[in-house]
XYZ file of C-alpha atoms in Angstrom:
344
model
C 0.000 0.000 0.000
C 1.110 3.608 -0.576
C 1.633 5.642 2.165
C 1.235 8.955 0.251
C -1.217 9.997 -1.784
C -1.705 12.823 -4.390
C -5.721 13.146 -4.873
C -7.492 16.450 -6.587
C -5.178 19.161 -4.400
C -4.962 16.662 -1.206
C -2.144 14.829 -0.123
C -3.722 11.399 2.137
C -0.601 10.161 4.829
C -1.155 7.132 7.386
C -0.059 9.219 10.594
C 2.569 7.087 11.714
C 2.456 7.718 15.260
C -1.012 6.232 15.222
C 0.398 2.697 14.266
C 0.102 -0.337 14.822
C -3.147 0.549 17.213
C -5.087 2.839 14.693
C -4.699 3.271 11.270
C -5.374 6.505 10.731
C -5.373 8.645 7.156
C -4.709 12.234 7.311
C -5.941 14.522 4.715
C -3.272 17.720 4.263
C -4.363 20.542 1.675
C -1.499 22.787 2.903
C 2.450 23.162 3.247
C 2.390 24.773 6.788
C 0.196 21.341 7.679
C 2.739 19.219 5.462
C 6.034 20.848 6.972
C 4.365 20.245 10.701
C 3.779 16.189 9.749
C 6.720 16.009 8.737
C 8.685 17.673 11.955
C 6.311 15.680 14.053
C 7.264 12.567 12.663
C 3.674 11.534 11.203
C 5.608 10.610 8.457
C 9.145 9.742 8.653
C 11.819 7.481 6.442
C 14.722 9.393 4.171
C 12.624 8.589 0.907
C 9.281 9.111 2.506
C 10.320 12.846 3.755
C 11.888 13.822 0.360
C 8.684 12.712 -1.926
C 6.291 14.355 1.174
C 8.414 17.788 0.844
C 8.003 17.761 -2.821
C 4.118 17.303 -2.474
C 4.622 20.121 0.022
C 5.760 22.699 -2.656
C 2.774 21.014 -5.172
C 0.220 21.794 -2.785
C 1.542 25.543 -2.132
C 1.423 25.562 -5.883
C -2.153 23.758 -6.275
C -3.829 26.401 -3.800
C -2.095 29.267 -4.997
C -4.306 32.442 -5.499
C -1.078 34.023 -6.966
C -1.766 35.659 -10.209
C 1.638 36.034 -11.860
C 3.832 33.400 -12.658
C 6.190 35.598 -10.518
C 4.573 35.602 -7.337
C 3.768 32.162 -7.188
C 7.663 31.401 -7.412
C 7.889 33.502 -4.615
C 5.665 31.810 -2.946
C 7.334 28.861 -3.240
C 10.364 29.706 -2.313
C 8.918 30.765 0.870
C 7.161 26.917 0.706
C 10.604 25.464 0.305
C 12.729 27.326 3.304
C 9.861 26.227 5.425
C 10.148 22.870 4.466
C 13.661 22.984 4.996
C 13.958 23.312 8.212
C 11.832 20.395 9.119
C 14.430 17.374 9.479
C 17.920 18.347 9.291
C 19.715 15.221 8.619
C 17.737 13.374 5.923
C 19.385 14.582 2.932
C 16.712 13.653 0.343
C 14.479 16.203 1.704
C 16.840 18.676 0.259
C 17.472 16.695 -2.926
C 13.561 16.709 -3.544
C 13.090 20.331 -2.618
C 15.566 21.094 -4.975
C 14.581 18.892 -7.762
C 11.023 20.812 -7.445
C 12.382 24.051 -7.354
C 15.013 23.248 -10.633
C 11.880 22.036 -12.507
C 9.450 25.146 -11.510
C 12.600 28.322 -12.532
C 12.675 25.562 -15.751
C 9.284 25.893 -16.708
C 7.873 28.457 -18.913
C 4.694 29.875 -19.387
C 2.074 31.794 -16.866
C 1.039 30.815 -13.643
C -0.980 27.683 -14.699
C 1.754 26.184 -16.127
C 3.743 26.627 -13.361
C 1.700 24.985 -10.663
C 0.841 22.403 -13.393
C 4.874 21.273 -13.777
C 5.651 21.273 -9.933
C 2.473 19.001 -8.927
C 3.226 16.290 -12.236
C 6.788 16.483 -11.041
C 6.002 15.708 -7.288
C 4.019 12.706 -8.528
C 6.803 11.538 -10.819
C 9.281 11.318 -7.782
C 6.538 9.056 -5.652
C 6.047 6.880 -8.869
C 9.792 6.847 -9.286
C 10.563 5.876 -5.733
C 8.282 2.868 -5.779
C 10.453 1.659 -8.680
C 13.723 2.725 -7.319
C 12.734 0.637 -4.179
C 11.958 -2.271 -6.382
C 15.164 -2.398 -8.514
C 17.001 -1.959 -5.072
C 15.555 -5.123 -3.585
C 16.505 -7.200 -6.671
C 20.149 -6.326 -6.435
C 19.826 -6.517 -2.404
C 18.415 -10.067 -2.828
C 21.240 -11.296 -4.212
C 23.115 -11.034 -0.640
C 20.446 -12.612 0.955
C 20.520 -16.890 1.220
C 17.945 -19.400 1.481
C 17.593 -19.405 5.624
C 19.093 -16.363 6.209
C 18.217 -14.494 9.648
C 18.646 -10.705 8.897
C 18.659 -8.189 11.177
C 17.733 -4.395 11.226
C 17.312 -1.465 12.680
C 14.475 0.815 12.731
C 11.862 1.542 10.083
C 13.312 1.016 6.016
C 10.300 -0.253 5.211
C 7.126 0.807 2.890
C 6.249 3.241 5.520
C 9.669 4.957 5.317
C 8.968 5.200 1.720
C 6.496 5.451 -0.534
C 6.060 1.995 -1.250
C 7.922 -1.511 -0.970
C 10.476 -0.028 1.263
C 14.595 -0.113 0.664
C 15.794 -2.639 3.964
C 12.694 -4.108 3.925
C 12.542 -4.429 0.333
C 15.549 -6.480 0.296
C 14.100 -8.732 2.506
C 10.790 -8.838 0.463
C 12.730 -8.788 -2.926
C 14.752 -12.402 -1.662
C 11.339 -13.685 -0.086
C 9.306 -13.195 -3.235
C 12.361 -15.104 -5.123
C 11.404 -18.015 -2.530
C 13.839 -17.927 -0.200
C 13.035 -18.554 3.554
C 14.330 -15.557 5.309
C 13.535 -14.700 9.117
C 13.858 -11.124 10.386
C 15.106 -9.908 13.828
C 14.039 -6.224 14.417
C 15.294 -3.774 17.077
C 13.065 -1.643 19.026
C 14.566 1.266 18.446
C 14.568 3.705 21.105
C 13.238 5.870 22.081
C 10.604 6.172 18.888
C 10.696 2.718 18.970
C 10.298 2.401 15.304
C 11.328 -0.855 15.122
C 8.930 -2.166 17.667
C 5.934 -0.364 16.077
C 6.324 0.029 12.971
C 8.513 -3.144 11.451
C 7.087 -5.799 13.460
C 4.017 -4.478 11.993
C 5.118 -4.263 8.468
C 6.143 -8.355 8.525
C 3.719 -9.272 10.468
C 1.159 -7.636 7.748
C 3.168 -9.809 4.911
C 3.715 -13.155 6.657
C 7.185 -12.821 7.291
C 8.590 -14.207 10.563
C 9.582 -11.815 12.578
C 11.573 -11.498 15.878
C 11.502 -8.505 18.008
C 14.109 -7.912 20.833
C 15.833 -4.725 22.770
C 18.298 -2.804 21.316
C 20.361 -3.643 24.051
C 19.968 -7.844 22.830
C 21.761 -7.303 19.401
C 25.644 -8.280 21.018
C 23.547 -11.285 22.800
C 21.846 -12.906 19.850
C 25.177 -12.340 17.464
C 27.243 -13.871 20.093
C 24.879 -16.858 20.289
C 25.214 -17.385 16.321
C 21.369 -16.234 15.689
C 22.463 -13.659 12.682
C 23.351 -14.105 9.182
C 23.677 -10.723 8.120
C 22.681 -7.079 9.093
C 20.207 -4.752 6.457
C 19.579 -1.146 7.414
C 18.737 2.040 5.159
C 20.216 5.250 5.959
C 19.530 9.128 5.785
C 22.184 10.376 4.229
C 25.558 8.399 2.880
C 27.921 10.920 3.202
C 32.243 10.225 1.623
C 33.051 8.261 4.656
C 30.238 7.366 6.679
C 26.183 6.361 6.698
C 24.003 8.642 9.144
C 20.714 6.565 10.410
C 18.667 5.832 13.048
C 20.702 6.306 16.778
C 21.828 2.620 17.788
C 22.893 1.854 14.017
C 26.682 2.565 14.808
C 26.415 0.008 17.655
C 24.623 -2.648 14.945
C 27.639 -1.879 12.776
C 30.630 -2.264 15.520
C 28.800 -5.498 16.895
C 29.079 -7.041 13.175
C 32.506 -6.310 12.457
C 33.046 -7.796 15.925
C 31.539 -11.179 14.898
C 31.996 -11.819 10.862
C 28.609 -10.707 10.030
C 27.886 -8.896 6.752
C 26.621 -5.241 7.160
C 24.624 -3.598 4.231
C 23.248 -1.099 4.102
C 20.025 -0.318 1.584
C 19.463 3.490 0.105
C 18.443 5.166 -3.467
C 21.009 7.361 -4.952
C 19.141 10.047 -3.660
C 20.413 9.214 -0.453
C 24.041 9.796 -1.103
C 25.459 13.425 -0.215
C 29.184 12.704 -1.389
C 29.986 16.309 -1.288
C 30.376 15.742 1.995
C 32.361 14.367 5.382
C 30.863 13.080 8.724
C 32.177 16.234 9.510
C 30.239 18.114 8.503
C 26.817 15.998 9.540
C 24.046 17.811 11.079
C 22.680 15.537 13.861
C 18.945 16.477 14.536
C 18.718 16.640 18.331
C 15.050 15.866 19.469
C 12.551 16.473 22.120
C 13.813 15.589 25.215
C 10.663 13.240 26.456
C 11.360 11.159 23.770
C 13.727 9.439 25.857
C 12.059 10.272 29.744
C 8.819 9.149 28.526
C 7.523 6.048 26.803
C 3.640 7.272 25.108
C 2.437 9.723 28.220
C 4.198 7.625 30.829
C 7.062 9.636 32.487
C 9.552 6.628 33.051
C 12.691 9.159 34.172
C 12.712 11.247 37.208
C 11.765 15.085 37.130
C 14.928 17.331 36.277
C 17.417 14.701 34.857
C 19.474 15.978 31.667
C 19.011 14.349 29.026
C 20.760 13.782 25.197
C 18.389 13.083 22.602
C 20.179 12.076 19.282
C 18.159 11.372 16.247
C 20.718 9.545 14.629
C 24.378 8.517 14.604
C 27.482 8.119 12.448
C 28.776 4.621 11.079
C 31.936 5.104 9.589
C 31.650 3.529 6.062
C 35.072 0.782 7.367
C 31.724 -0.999 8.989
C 29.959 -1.402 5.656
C 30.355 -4.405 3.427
C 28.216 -2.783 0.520
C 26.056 -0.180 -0.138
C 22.642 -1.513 -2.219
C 21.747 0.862 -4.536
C 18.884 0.958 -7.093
C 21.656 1.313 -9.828
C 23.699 -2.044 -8.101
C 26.100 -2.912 -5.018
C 28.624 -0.621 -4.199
C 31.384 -1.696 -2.441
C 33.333 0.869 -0.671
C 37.090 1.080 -0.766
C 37.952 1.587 2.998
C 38.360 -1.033 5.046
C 39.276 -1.321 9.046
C 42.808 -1.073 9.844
C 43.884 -3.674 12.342
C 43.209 -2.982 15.690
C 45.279 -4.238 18.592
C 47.272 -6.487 16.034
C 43.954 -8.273 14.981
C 43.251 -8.241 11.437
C 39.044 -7.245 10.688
C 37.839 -10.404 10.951
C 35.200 -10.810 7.351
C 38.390 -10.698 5.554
């Protein structure tokens, strides 16, 4: 199922914080409502945030009582710096925003026009990411064996995208080919992503699932209960992959036992103009972590560091799964201690 919608000037999300209790549909005719379901996390996922932002600036575009070609690109540009400030660290929101705004100063023609090219190009990039997430999954099934137990972190699944998922659609890519794969899924705190919204995404499609702690994932690859390790990302940067917080500990854990780490993520994804240096981690609302739902679990007062994601230096990463093929990168660990990385 999609989780985004273009229909007649309305974009229809599922509000992801509803899940897997309620599923509810949301109905968003403006940007303002867009940019605040986005920054809320109704609807979250690298892929999922870029196609949302770039139905952001067609619905800004759609309900436009601008009457000059010239203010409506005004008011666009006013749609897109909003948007822009909504998740700093997912790097295809900027890649989509941009796309949108390259298409719109490339279209001539009155105002019509205009709002005409940015709302068909908004629904090309959800078509194309269904397809994207598709080829991905064939070329990620190939690293996937008959009996394989994957695991993964977080949510790279339809719901981070808008359809079929880029993790996930590895795992459904080798499972459609017939191969019997079981999944172990994280929780993922403290949005618990994993918990909610994977468990709920196999479950839905009949694939076994296992859900543990985050703190379990050195327990279970100690005991021999991996085969390899799938994860998307939010931005692949020269030397490293920004995701979800925990993935860096996934990745170290890996290396640490032989296990294969991949890591699943369209082109769009990759932001090789730049270092982990210069990363922008978004750092999020403290009760996040002193609260689980309404339930204060932390005492009143206590600091608290609230991550969104982390930094896994691309020495973890076996390969990269693309929608164009596997990348491999070229850095690998250098001994540590006077032991040599141990996949070699």
């Amino acid at each position: 199922m999609r989780t985004i919608e273009w229909k007649n000037g309305t974009v229809i999300i599922v509000d992801q914080t509803k899940l897997p209790k309620d599923t509810v549909w949301l109905q968003i005719t403006d940007y303002k409502a867009m940019a605040s379901a986005i920054k809320e996390m109704k609807l979250r996922g690298a892929p999922l945030i870029g196609v949302a932002a770039a139905y952001g600036l067609a619905l800004a575009a759609f309900h436009s009582k601008a009457e000059k070609r010239e203010d409506l690109m005004k008011e666009l540009e006013t749609t897109a710096e909003t948007l822009r400030k909504t998740r700093p660290t997912a790097v295809n929101l900027f890649w989509a925003i941009d796309r949108v705004m390259k298409k719109a100063q490339e279209t001539a023609g009155a105002k019509e026009d205009l709002a005409e090219a940015v709302v068909a190009e908004a629904q090309r990039m959800a078509d194309e990411d269904v397809e994207v997430n598709r080829q991905m999954g064939k070329h990620g099934a190939a690293l996937i064996e008959d009996g394989d137990v994957v695991l993964t972190h977080c949510n790279a699944g339809s719901l981070a995208t808008v359809d079929y998922g880029t993790a996930l659609g590895v795992i459904r890519a080798a499972v459609e080919e017939g191969k019997n794969v079981k999944v172990i899924a994280c929780e993922t705190r403290p949005r618990l992503q994993g918990a909610r919204l994977t468990c709920y995404e196999l479950m839905r499609d009949n694939i076994p699932v296992t859900l543990i702690s985050d703190t379990m994932v050195g327990y279970v690859m100690s005991k021999g209960l991996v085969d390899k390790v799938v994860v998307g990302a939010d931005r692949i940067v020269w030397d490293a992959v920004l995701n979800k917080i925990g993935t860096y500990n996934v990745a170290v854990l890996a290396f640490e036992h032989g296990i294969p780490f991949y890591v699943a993520a369209p082109t769009s994804t990759m932001d090789q103009s730049r270092t982990s240096d210069d990363a922008v981690i978004e750092e999020r609302n403290p009760t996040e972590v002193t609260n689980i739902g309404s339930e204060r679990i932390a005492p009143e007062g206590v600091k608290v560091l609230n991550p969104a994601f982390d930094i896994t230096p691309l020495e973890y990463v076996d390969a990269v799964i693309t929608e164009e093929g596997i990348l491999v990168p070229e850095v690998r660990l250098k001994p540590k201690n006077g032991q040599q990385k141990k996949r070699d």
